[in-house]
Tab-separated table of C-alpha atoms in Angstrom:
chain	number	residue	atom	x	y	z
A	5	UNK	CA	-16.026	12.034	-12.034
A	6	UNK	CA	-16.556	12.943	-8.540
A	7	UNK	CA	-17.548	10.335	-5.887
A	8	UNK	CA	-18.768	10.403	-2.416
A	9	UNK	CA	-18.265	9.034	1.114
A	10	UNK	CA	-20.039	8.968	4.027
A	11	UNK	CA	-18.096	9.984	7.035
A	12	UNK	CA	-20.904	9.811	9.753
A	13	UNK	CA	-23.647	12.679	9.364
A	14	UNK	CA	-20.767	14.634	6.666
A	15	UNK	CA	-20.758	13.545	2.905
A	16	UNK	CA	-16.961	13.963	1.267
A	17	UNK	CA	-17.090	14.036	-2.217
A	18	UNK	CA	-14.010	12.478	-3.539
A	19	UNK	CA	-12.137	13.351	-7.194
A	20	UNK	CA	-11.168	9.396	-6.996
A	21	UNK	CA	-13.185	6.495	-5.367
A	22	UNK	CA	-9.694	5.759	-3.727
A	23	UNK	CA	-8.864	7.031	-0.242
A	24	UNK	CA	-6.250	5.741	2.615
A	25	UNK	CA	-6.371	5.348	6.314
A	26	UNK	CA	-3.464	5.692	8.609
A	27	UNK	CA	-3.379	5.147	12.594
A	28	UNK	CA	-1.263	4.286	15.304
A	29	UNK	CA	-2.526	1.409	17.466
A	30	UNK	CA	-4.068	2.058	20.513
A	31	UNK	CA	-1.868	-1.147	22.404
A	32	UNK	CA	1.004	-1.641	20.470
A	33	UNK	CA	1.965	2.271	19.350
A	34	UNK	CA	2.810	0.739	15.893
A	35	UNK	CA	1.703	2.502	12.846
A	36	UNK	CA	-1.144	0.902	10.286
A	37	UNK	CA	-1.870	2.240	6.728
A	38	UNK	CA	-4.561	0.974	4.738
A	39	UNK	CA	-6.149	1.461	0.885
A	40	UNK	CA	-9.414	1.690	0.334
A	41	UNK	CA	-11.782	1.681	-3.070
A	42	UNK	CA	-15.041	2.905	-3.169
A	43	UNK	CA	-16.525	0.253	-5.433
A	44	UNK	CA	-20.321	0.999	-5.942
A	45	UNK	CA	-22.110	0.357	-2.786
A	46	UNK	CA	-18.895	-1.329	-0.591
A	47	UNK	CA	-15.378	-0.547	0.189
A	48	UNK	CA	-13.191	-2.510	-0.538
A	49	UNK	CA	-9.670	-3.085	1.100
A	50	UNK	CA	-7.198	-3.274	-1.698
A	51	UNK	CA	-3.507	-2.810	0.447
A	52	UNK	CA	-2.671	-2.873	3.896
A	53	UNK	CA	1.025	-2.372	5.583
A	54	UNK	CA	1.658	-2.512	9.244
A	55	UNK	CA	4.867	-1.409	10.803
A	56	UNK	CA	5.259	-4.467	13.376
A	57	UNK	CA	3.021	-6.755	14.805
A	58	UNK	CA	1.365	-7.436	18.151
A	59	UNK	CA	-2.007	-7.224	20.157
A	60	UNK	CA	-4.055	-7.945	17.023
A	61	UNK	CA	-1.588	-6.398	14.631
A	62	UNK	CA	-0.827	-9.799	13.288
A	63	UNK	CA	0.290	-9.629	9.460
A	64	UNK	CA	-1.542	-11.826	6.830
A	65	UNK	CA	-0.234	-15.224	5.910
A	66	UNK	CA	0.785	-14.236	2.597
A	67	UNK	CA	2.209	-10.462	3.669
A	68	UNK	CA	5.900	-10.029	2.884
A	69	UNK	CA	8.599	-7.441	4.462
A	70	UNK	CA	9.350	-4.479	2.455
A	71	UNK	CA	11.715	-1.808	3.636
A	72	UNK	CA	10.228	-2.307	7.712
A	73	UNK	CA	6.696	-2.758	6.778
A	74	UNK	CA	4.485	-5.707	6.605
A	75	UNK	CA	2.325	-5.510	3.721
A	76	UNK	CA	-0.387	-7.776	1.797
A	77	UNK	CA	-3.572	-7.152	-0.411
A	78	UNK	CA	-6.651	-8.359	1.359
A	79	UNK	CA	-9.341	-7.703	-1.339
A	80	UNK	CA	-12.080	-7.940	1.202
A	81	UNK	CA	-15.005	-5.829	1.112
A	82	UNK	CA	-17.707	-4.387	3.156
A	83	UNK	CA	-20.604	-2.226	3.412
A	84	UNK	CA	-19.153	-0.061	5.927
A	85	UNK	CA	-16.086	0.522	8.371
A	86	UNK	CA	-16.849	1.814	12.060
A	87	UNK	CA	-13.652	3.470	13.508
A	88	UNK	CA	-13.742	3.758	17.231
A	89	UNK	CA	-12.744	7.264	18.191
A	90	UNK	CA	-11.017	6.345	21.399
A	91	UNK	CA	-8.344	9.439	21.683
A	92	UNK	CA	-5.948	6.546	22.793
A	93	UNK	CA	-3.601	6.909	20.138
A	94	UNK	CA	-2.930	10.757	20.221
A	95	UNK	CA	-3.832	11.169	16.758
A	96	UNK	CA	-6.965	9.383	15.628
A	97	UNK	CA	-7.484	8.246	12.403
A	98	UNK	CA	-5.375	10.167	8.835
A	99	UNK	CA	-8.235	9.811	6.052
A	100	UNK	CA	-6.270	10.694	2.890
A	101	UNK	CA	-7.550	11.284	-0.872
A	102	UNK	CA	-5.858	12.581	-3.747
A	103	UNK	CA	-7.017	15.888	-2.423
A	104	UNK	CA	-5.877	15.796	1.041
A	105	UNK	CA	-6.039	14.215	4.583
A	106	UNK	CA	-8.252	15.117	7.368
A	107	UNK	CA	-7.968	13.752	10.910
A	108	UNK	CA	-11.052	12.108	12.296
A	109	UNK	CA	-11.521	10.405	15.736
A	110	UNK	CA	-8.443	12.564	17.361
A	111	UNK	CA	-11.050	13.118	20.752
A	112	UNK	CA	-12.776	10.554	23.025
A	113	UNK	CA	-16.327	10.383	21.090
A	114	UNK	CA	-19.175	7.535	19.356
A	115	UNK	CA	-17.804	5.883	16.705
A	116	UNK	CA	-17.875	7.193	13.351
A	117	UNK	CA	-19.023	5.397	10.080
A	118	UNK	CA	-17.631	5.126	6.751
A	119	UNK	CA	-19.813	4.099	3.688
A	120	UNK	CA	-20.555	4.719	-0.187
A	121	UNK	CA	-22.778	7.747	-0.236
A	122	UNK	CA	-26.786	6.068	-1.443
């Protein structure tokens, strides 16, 4: 079963609804990886794991230390997720599937929007 993202004006069709993001904060220069679901018309946030913490990095109450990470499971969702493509980290934002990764956001641009395909 094949299902599909919105990443701005481009549709990404996806062989699993799951996908991950990965940065490095703009501030701090710490690394952030987060898991995604594509759960009918929201995504929703099923793992995060920071590297430190900082400048609005701050780990959740209930996130414990494993092997130099902080990491917790929100399970928060949203209609959408607006990444600002700064070019302050270097890299932009790592969008991952089970398919592959693909850099978005790695120049100074608008921001771009990810959402459920209608």
């Amino acid at each position: 079963m094949t299902t599909c993202l919105m990443v701005g004006a481009a549709l990404l069709a996806l062989s699993s609804p799951d996908f991950t993001l990965r940065w490095t904060h703009s501030v701090e220069k710490i690394d952030w990886v987060e898991s995604w679901q594509i759960t009918g018309p929201t995504l929703t946030l099923t793992h995060v794991a920071i590297k430190g913490s900082g400048a609005g990095m701050e780990p959740a109450d209930d996130a414990t230390l494993e092997n130099g990470w902080w990491v917790w499971r929100p399970d928060q969702s949203v209609p959408r997720l607006t990444l600002a493509a700064s070019g302050a980290t270097g890299a932009g934002w790592h969008l991952c599937t089970t398919s592959g990764c693909q850099d978005l956001g790695t120049k100074p641009g608008p921001p771009l929007t990810l959402k459920p395909c209608p």
